[in-house]
Short mmCIF file of C-alpha atoms and ligand atoms in Angstrom, two decimals:
data_model
loop_
_atom_site.label_atom_id
_atom_site.label_comp_id
_atom_site.label_asym_id
_atom_site.label_seq_id
_atom_site.Cartn_x
_atom_site.Cartn_y
_atom_site.Cartn_z
CA MET A 1 30.56 -80.09 28.84
CA VAL A 2 27.12 -81.03 29.09
CA ASN A 3 26.46 -84.81 29.45
CA LYS A 4 23.69 -85.36 27.46
CA ASP A 5 23.04 -88.98 28.82
CA VAL A 6 22.34 -87.95 31.94
CA PRO A 7 18.48 -86.54 33.07
CA GLY A 8 18.06 -83.24 34.10
CA ARG A 9 21.56 -82.05 32.51
CA THR A 10 20.59 -81.84 28.95
CA ASN A 11 18.92 -78.53 29.86
CA GLU A 12 16.41 -79.21 27.61
CA ARG A 13 13.94 -76.51 29.19
CA GLY A 14 16.55 -73.98 28.89
CA TYR A 15 17.86 -74.19 32.74
CA LEU A 16 19.21 -76.71 35.07
CA ARG A 17 17.63 -77.62 37.80
CA ILE A 18 20.03 -77.13 40.79
CA ALA A 19 18.95 -78.53 44.47
CA THR A 20 19.86 -76.12 47.33
CA GLU A 21 18.77 -78.12 50.63
CA GLU A 22 19.68 -81.53 50.13
CA ALA A 23 20.95 -83.80 53.29
CA PHE A 24 23.01 -86.58 54.19
CA ALA A 25 24.29 -87.97 57.37
CA PRO A 26 26.83 -90.60 58.50
CA ALA A 27 25.52 -94.01 59.18
CA SER A 28 27.66 -93.56 62.58
CA LEU A 29 26.16 -90.19 63.15
CA LEU A 30 22.09 -92.15 62.79
CA ASP A 31 23.08 -94.45 65.63
CA LEU A 32 24.56 -91.61 67.92
CA TYR A 33 21.18 -90.24 67.29
CA LEU A 34 19.67 -93.13 68.55
CA LYS A 35 21.63 -93.47 71.15
CA HIS A 36 21.31 -90.02 72.29
CA ALA A 37 17.24 -89.89 71.62
CA ARG A 38 17.21 -92.76 74.18
CA ASP A 39 19.56 -91.62 77.15
CA PRO A 40 16.90 -91.25 80.28
CA GLY A 41 19.10 -88.31 81.26
CA LEU A 42 18.70 -86.40 77.73
CA ASP A 43 16.21 -83.20 78.32
CA ASP A 44 15.34 -82.77 74.93
CA PRO A 45 11.83 -83.34 74.19
CA GLY A 46 11.93 -82.24 70.58
CA PHE A 47 15.25 -84.30 69.67
CA LYS A 48 13.66 -87.95 71.53
CA SER A 49 10.51 -86.93 69.52
CA LEU A 50 12.33 -86.81 66.46
CA TRP A 51 15.16 -88.60 66.05
CA GLY A 52 13.86 -91.38 68.30
CA PHE A 53 11.32 -92.25 65.70
CA TYR A 54 13.22 -91.53 62.42
CA ALA A 55 16.30 -93.42 63.13
CA ALA A 56 14.40 -96.77 64.53
CA SER A 57 10.61 -96.81 62.75
CA PRO A 58 10.12 -99.28 60.55
CA SER A 59 7.68 -97.37 58.63
CA PRO A 60 8.27 -97.03 54.51
CA ARG A 61 8.88 -92.89 55.43
CA ALA A 62 11.47 -93.48 58.29
CA ARG A 63 13.26 -95.84 56.35
CA PHE A 64 13.26 -94.09 52.47
CA ILE A 65 14.61 -90.98 54.62
CA ILE A 66 17.72 -93.01 56.90
CA GLU A 67 18.45 -94.91 53.51
CA GLY A 68 18.44 -91.62 51.18
CA LEU A 69 20.71 -90.36 53.98
CA LYS A 70 23.44 -92.19 54.52
CA ASP A 71 23.66 -92.75 50.75
CA LEU A 72 26.11 -90.42 48.94
CA GLY A 73 26.68 -92.55 46.32
CA GLU A 74 24.48 -94.68 43.23
CA LYS A 75 21.10 -94.33 45.00
CA ARG A 76 21.06 -90.59 45.13
CA LEU A 77 22.46 -90.42 41.68
CA ARG A 78 19.12 -92.26 40.65
CA ASP A 79 16.82 -90.48 42.26
CA MET A 80 18.61 -86.97 41.13
CA ASP A 81 18.32 -88.75 37.43
CA ALA A 82 14.70 -89.82 37.60
CA THR A 83 13.46 -86.25 39.08
CA GLY A 84 15.71 -84.30 36.45
CA ILE A 85 17.93 -82.39 39.27
CA ALA A 86 21.24 -81.50 37.53
CA HIS A 87 23.23 -80.89 40.66
CA GLN A 88 22.52 -81.00 44.57
CA VAL A 89 23.72 -78.47 47.45
CA ILE A 90 24.28 -81.08 50.11
CA ALA A 91 24.45 -79.97 54.30
CA LEU A 92 24.46 -82.47 57.20
CA THR A 93 21.42 -83.19 58.39
CA ALA A 94 19.78 -81.37 61.38
CA PRO A 95 20.35 -81.37 64.15
CA GLY A 96 23.66 -82.10 62.90
CA VAL A 97 26.47 -82.42 65.41
CA GLN A 98 24.83 -79.49 67.80
CA VAL A 99 23.18 -81.76 70.39
CA PHE A 100 26.59 -83.04 71.71
CA GLU A 101 29.10 -82.05 74.12
CA PRO A 102 31.41 -79.47 72.32
CA ALA A 103 34.44 -81.83 71.90
CA LEU A 104 32.38 -84.62 70.55
CA ALA A 105 30.40 -82.18 68.74
CA THR A 106 33.85 -80.47 67.12
CA ARG A 107 34.88 -84.14 66.30
CA LEU A 108 31.87 -85.12 64.68
CA ALA A 109 31.59 -82.08 62.38
CA ILE A 110 35.12 -82.85 61.18
CA ASP A 111 34.34 -86.38 60.45
CA ALA A 112 30.80 -85.43 58.83
CA ASN A 113 32.74 -82.91 56.62
CA ASP A 114 35.53 -85.31 55.41
CA MET A 115 32.82 -87.91 54.15
CA LEU A 116 30.83 -84.85 52.72
CA ALA A 117 33.99 -83.61 50.44
CA ASP A 118 35.20 -87.35 49.69
CA ALA A 119 31.67 -87.69 47.67
CA VAL A 120 31.69 -84.23 46.10
CA LYS A 121 35.37 -84.97 45.01
CA ALA A 122 33.57 -88.31 43.61
CA HIS A 123 30.83 -86.60 41.90
CA PRO A 124 32.15 -82.64 41.47
CA THR A 125 29.52 -82.01 38.92
CA ARG A 126 26.83 -83.49 40.96
CA TYR A 127 27.69 -82.29 44.25
CA THR A 128 28.31 -78.98 45.86
CA GLY A 129 29.04 -79.10 49.90
CA MET A 130 28.04 -76.98 52.94
CA VAL A 131 30.27 -77.13 56.33
CA ALA A 132 28.82 -78.39 59.06
CA ILE A 133 30.04 -77.04 62.37
CA ALA A 134 29.93 -77.37 66.09
CA PRO A 135 28.68 -73.81 67.28
CA GLN A 136 29.03 -75.34 71.15
CA ASP A 137 33.07 -74.60 70.48
CA PRO A 138 32.92 -71.05 68.71
CA ALA A 139 36.92 -71.06 68.20
CA ASN A 140 36.69 -74.40 66.93
CA ALA A 141 33.86 -73.91 64.49
CA VAL A 142 35.51 -70.71 62.98
CA LYS A 143 38.83 -73.19 62.45
CA GLU A 144 36.56 -75.86 60.72
CA MET A 145 34.93 -73.31 58.94
CA GLU A 146 37.94 -71.96 57.11
CA ARG A 147 38.94 -75.67 56.57
CA GLY A 148 35.79 -76.73 54.99
CA ILE A 149 35.50 -73.47 52.64
CA ARG A 150 39.13 -73.33 51.75
CA LYS A 151 40.70 -76.86 52.11
CA LEU A 152 37.59 -78.92 51.21
CA GLY A 153 36.06 -76.49 49.03
CA PHE A 154 32.95 -76.18 50.54
CA LYS A 155 30.58 -72.99 49.44
CA ALA A 156 28.53 -72.42 52.41
CA VAL A 157 27.88 -73.33 56.13
CA ILE A 158 25.12 -74.97 57.62
CA LEU A 159 23.52 -74.27 60.89
CA ASN A 160 21.00 -76.16 61.94
CA GLY A 161 18.82 -74.29 63.97
CA HIS A 162 19.47 -73.67 67.63
CA THR A 163 22.59 -75.02 69.49
CA ARG A 164 21.53 -77.16 72.73
CA GLY A 165 18.51 -74.49 73.14
CA GLU A 166 20.35 -71.70 72.62
CA TYR A 167 19.62 -69.24 69.53
CA HIS A 168 22.47 -67.56 67.88
CA ASP A 169 21.80 -63.94 68.15
CA ASP A 170 24.00 -64.59 71.04
CA PRO A 171 27.01 -62.41 71.01
CA LYS A 172 28.86 -65.29 72.10
CA PHE A 173 28.29 -66.99 68.50
CA TRP A 174 28.88 -63.57 66.26
CA SER A 175 32.56 -65.15 65.86
CA LEU A 176 30.81 -67.62 62.81
CA PHE A 177 29.38 -64.46 61.20
CA GLU A 178 32.26 -62.52 61.36
CA ALA A 179 34.17 -65.45 59.42
CA ALA A 180 31.69 -66.23 57.17
CA GLU A 181 31.42 -62.79 55.99
CA ALA A 182 35.23 -62.77 55.77
CA LEU A 183 35.41 -66.21 53.87
CA ASN A 184 32.17 -64.77 51.51
CA VAL A 185 30.32 -67.63 52.02
CA PRO A 186 26.34 -67.74 53.03
CA ILE A 187 25.16 -69.78 56.54
CA TYR A 188 22.20 -71.61 56.01
CA LEU A 189 19.62 -71.54 58.60
CA HIS A 190 18.21 -75.12 58.62
CA PRO A 191 15.11 -76.12 61.03
CA ASN A 192 15.85 -78.34 64.37
CA ALA A 193 13.09 -78.96 66.55
CA PRO A 194 12.00 -76.43 68.86
CA PRO A 195 13.74 -76.17 71.95
CA LYS A 196 12.43 -77.50 75.33
CA GLN A 197 11.41 -74.08 76.54
CA MET A 198 8.95 -73.93 73.54
CA ILE A 199 8.13 -77.19 72.53
CA GLN A 200 5.35 -78.56 74.99
CA PRO A 201 2.36 -77.29 73.14
CA PHE A 202 3.75 -78.30 69.76
CA LEU A 203 4.02 -81.91 71.08
CA GLU A 204 0.65 -81.95 72.73
CA ALA A 205 -0.69 -81.46 69.26
CA GLY A 206 2.09 -83.73 67.00
CA LEU A 207 2.88 -80.67 65.67
CA ASP A 208 6.39 -79.80 66.38
CA GLY A 209 8.36 -81.01 63.23
CA ALA A 210 8.38 -80.00 59.61
CA VAL A 211 4.31 -79.71 59.30
CA TYR A 212 4.80 -76.53 61.76
CA GLY A 213 7.04 -76.53 64.62
CA PHE A 214 10.78 -76.29 62.43
CA GLY A 215 8.86 -72.98 60.52
CA VAL A 216 8.24 -71.59 63.66
CA ASP A 217 11.37 -72.07 65.46
CA THR A 218 13.50 -71.36 62.24
CA GLY A 219 11.51 -67.94 61.21
CA LEU A 220 11.72 -66.90 65.13
CA HIS A 221 15.90 -67.82 64.86
CA MET A 222 16.06 -66.03 62.00
CA LEU A 223 14.11 -62.32 63.42
CA ARG A 224 16.47 -62.76 66.44
CA ILE A 225 19.71 -62.82 64.54
CA ILE A 226 18.04 -59.50 62.35
CA CYS A 227 17.11 -57.90 65.64
CA ALA A 228 20.16 -58.70 67.77
CA GLY A 229 21.87 -56.06 64.73
CA VAL A 230 23.52 -59.23 63.24
CA PHE A 231 23.64 -57.56 59.65
CA ASP A 232 24.38 -53.63 60.96
CA ARG A 233 27.28 -55.15 62.30
CA PHE A 234 28.10 -57.83 59.38
CA PRO A 235 26.37 -55.54 56.48
CA LYS A 236 27.91 -58.49 53.46
CA LEU A 237 26.98 -61.23 55.79
CA GLN A 238 24.23 -63.14 53.86
CA PHE A 239 21.89 -65.79 55.24
CA ILE A 240 19.52 -68.56 53.40
CA ILE A 241 16.51 -70.16 54.75
CA GLY A 242 14.24 -72.87 53.50
CA HIS A 243 10.79 -73.61 53.27
CA ALA A 244 9.51 -70.31 51.59
CA GLY A 245 11.08 -68.33 53.91
CA GLU A 246 9.66 -69.73 56.75
CA ALA A 247 6.46 -67.73 56.76
CA LEU A 248 8.66 -64.44 57.01
CA PRO A 249 7.81 -62.92 53.74
CA TYR A 250 4.37 -62.90 54.56
CA TRP A 251 4.75 -61.36 58.27
CA LEU A 252 6.57 -58.27 56.14
CA TYR A 253 4.72 -55.51 56.35
CA ARG A 254 3.54 -56.33 59.71
CA LEU A 255 7.27 -57.08 61.74
CA ASP A 256 8.21 -53.62 59.94
CA TYR A 257 5.33 -52.02 61.60
CA MET A 258 5.25 -53.38 64.82
CA HIS A 259 9.50 -53.37 65.45
CA ALA A 260 9.00 -50.16 64.74
CA ALA A 261 6.04 -49.43 67.11
CA THR A 262 7.64 -51.52 69.88
CA LEU A 263 10.78 -49.32 69.45
CA LYS A 264 8.88 -46.11 69.89
CA SER A 265 7.04 -47.23 73.09
CA ASN A 266 10.10 -48.48 75.28
CA ARG A 267 8.65 -51.32 76.34
CA TYR A 268 11.70 -52.86 75.90
CA PRO A 269 14.87 -51.14 76.70
CA PHE A 270 17.19 -54.01 75.52
CA MET A 271 15.84 -53.83 72.06
CA LYS A 272 18.02 -52.48 69.43
CA GLN A 273 17.14 -49.48 66.60
CA LEU A 274 18.28 -51.53 63.37
CA SER A 275 20.20 -49.25 60.50
CA HIS A 276 16.87 -50.46 58.65
CA PRO A 277 13.58 -52.05 58.80
CA ILE A 278 13.31 -55.83 59.02
CA SER A 279 12.10 -55.76 55.51
CA HIS A 280 15.47 -54.44 54.42
CA TYR A 281 17.49 -57.36 55.30
CA LEU A 282 14.94 -59.98 53.83
CA ARG A 283 16.20 -58.23 50.88
CA ASN A 284 19.84 -57.60 51.11
CA ASN A 285 21.15 -60.03 53.72
CA ILE A 286 18.49 -63.52 52.78
CA TYR A 287 17.95 -65.42 50.12
CA ILE A 288 15.37 -67.63 50.39
CA THR A 289 14.50 -71.48 48.98
CA ASN A 290 11.07 -72.90 48.33
CA SER A 291 12.26 -76.25 49.99
CA GLY A 292 9.54 -78.65 51.03
CA VAL A 293 6.85 -75.84 49.06
CA ALA A 294 6.11 -76.53 45.63
CA TRP A 295 3.81 -74.09 45.39
CA GLN A 296 3.65 -71.23 43.18
CA PRO A 297 1.40 -68.80 44.97
CA ALA A 298 4.23 -68.92 47.92
CA ILE A 299 7.05 -68.89 45.43
CA GLN A 300 5.87 -66.31 43.52
CA PHE A 301 5.04 -64.51 46.90
CA CYS A 302 8.64 -64.62 47.66
CA GLN A 303 9.97 -63.67 44.27
CA SER A 304 7.55 -60.32 44.50
CA VAL A 305 8.33 -59.66 48.15
CA ILE A 306 11.89 -60.37 48.64
CA GLY A 307 13.34 -60.34 44.63
CA PRO A 308 13.70 -62.89 42.14
CA GLU A 309 17.14 -62.77 42.34
CA ARG A 310 16.75 -64.17 45.78
CA VAL A 311 14.53 -67.09 45.62
CA MET A 312 15.91 -70.36 44.92
CA TYR A 313 15.34 -73.85 44.02
CA ALA A 314 15.50 -77.08 46.88
CA MET A 315 13.92 -80.26 46.94
CA ASP A 316 14.67 -81.28 50.33
CA TYR A 317 15.88 -84.51 49.72
CA PRO A 318 15.41 -86.98 50.77
CA TYR A 319 13.10 -85.79 53.27
CA GLN A 320 10.68 -85.06 50.74
CA TYR A 321 11.21 -86.76 47.45
CA VAL A 322 8.48 -86.05 45.55
CA PRO A 323 8.65 -86.44 41.86
CA GLU A 324 5.22 -84.51 40.85
CA GLU A 325 6.87 -81.48 42.80
CA VAL A 326 9.63 -81.02 40.19
CA ARG A 327 6.79 -80.59 37.50
CA PHE A 328 4.88 -78.41 39.40
CA CYS A 329 7.65 -75.89 40.01
CA ASP A 330 8.41 -76.75 35.85
CA GLU A 331 4.94 -75.96 35.39
CA MET A 332 4.76 -72.49 37.24
CA THR A 333 3.04 -69.71 35.44
CA ILE A 334 6.14 -67.34 35.65
CA PRO A 335 8.31 -65.23 33.39
CA ASP A 336 10.75 -67.65 31.79
CA GLU A 337 13.70 -65.54 33.17
CA HIS A 338 12.51 -65.85 36.74
CA LYS A 339 12.52 -69.45 36.40
CA LYS A 340 15.72 -69.92 34.85
CA MET A 341 17.07 -68.09 38.11
CA PHE A 342 14.46 -69.82 40.65
CA PHE A 343 15.97 -73.48 39.18
CA GLN A 344 19.62 -72.39 38.10
CA THR A 345 21.31 -68.85 37.97
CA ASN A 346 20.70 -67.79 41.53
CA ALA A 347 22.28 -70.89 43.07
CA GLU A 348 24.99 -70.79 40.55
CA ARG A 349 25.57 -67.00 41.79
CA VAL A 350 25.07 -67.91 45.86
CA PHE A 351 26.97 -70.90 45.98
CA LYS A 352 29.94 -70.04 43.28
CA LEU A 353 29.43 -73.09 41.17
CA ASN A 354 31.51 -73.59 38.20
CA THR A 355 28.50 -73.81 35.89
CA ALA A 356 30.87 -74.96 32.71
CA THR A 357 31.16 -78.36 34.52
CA LEU A 358 27.74 -78.81 35.30
CA1 CA B 401 15.66 -79.93 55.11
#
């Protein structure tokens, strides 16, 4: 039953708007972030810079983000209604619990998942959850994935970038991929600040955050997972990446050509011959959201390169709450059929949403 009293749920344009990369954080976790960022022994300049600022700054942008992250109730629903968002797919904000020592991280992931599950239960027609994990302890992360999907009813896994400087193409993390494939849920690879071994030139120019550093690190991370052969080993596994594909669609021709050329040259003896060119994995194992990129040329390019059935809408709430951006996306001059796939039906399929209740 569509509730016609709620803005965005009247389907007046022929589609519902489902936002697929929306963030939250328990207040207690944000307190821990600030404590962690101020720890003089912490050797993680990206985390220090990012959360040292956002968790403490009095700037209106920082305060709006912090208040938005903490709220899973009236404020969030009001902001959704004001912008015509029918449904949010919500994940624990970056870097999740991935910066802490394994035992603490595992506990914090359970707490965050319980909190999100309560909110989904309270607002089942408005929210869907992704399960947060602590990859530092892969065995317990798999258990938490199973609990999140089977018991809490979540529909995806959130992986917030590298874990303490380690990328997840390392085989020690492959049990997570095996579990996601078996559970038949996608993994959302969300950005994190670049790790200490990469971040210095970004920090020097103030370009380490969402402006550029996030995209560079996440694109690299996704490519490392592809090039390690993860999708040859787990061919049904699906990933989701945001921000119009972290620039990978734009690079696709060159990635295919140069990956093949590098292999042929035997420059890196460890480099794997994959079953397919890199573009194949983008078109068969990866979904893209436009989070933070309300720009028709980029969205349309992604649709044309990897297929309109693989590109989904995301607002990136509360980091990029810009009501006009919803209108930009509504007014895109693309076929109505592709617009409905973008806003609604791709997300319904990927997250197995119960459309009758939206
Ligand atoms: Ca985000």
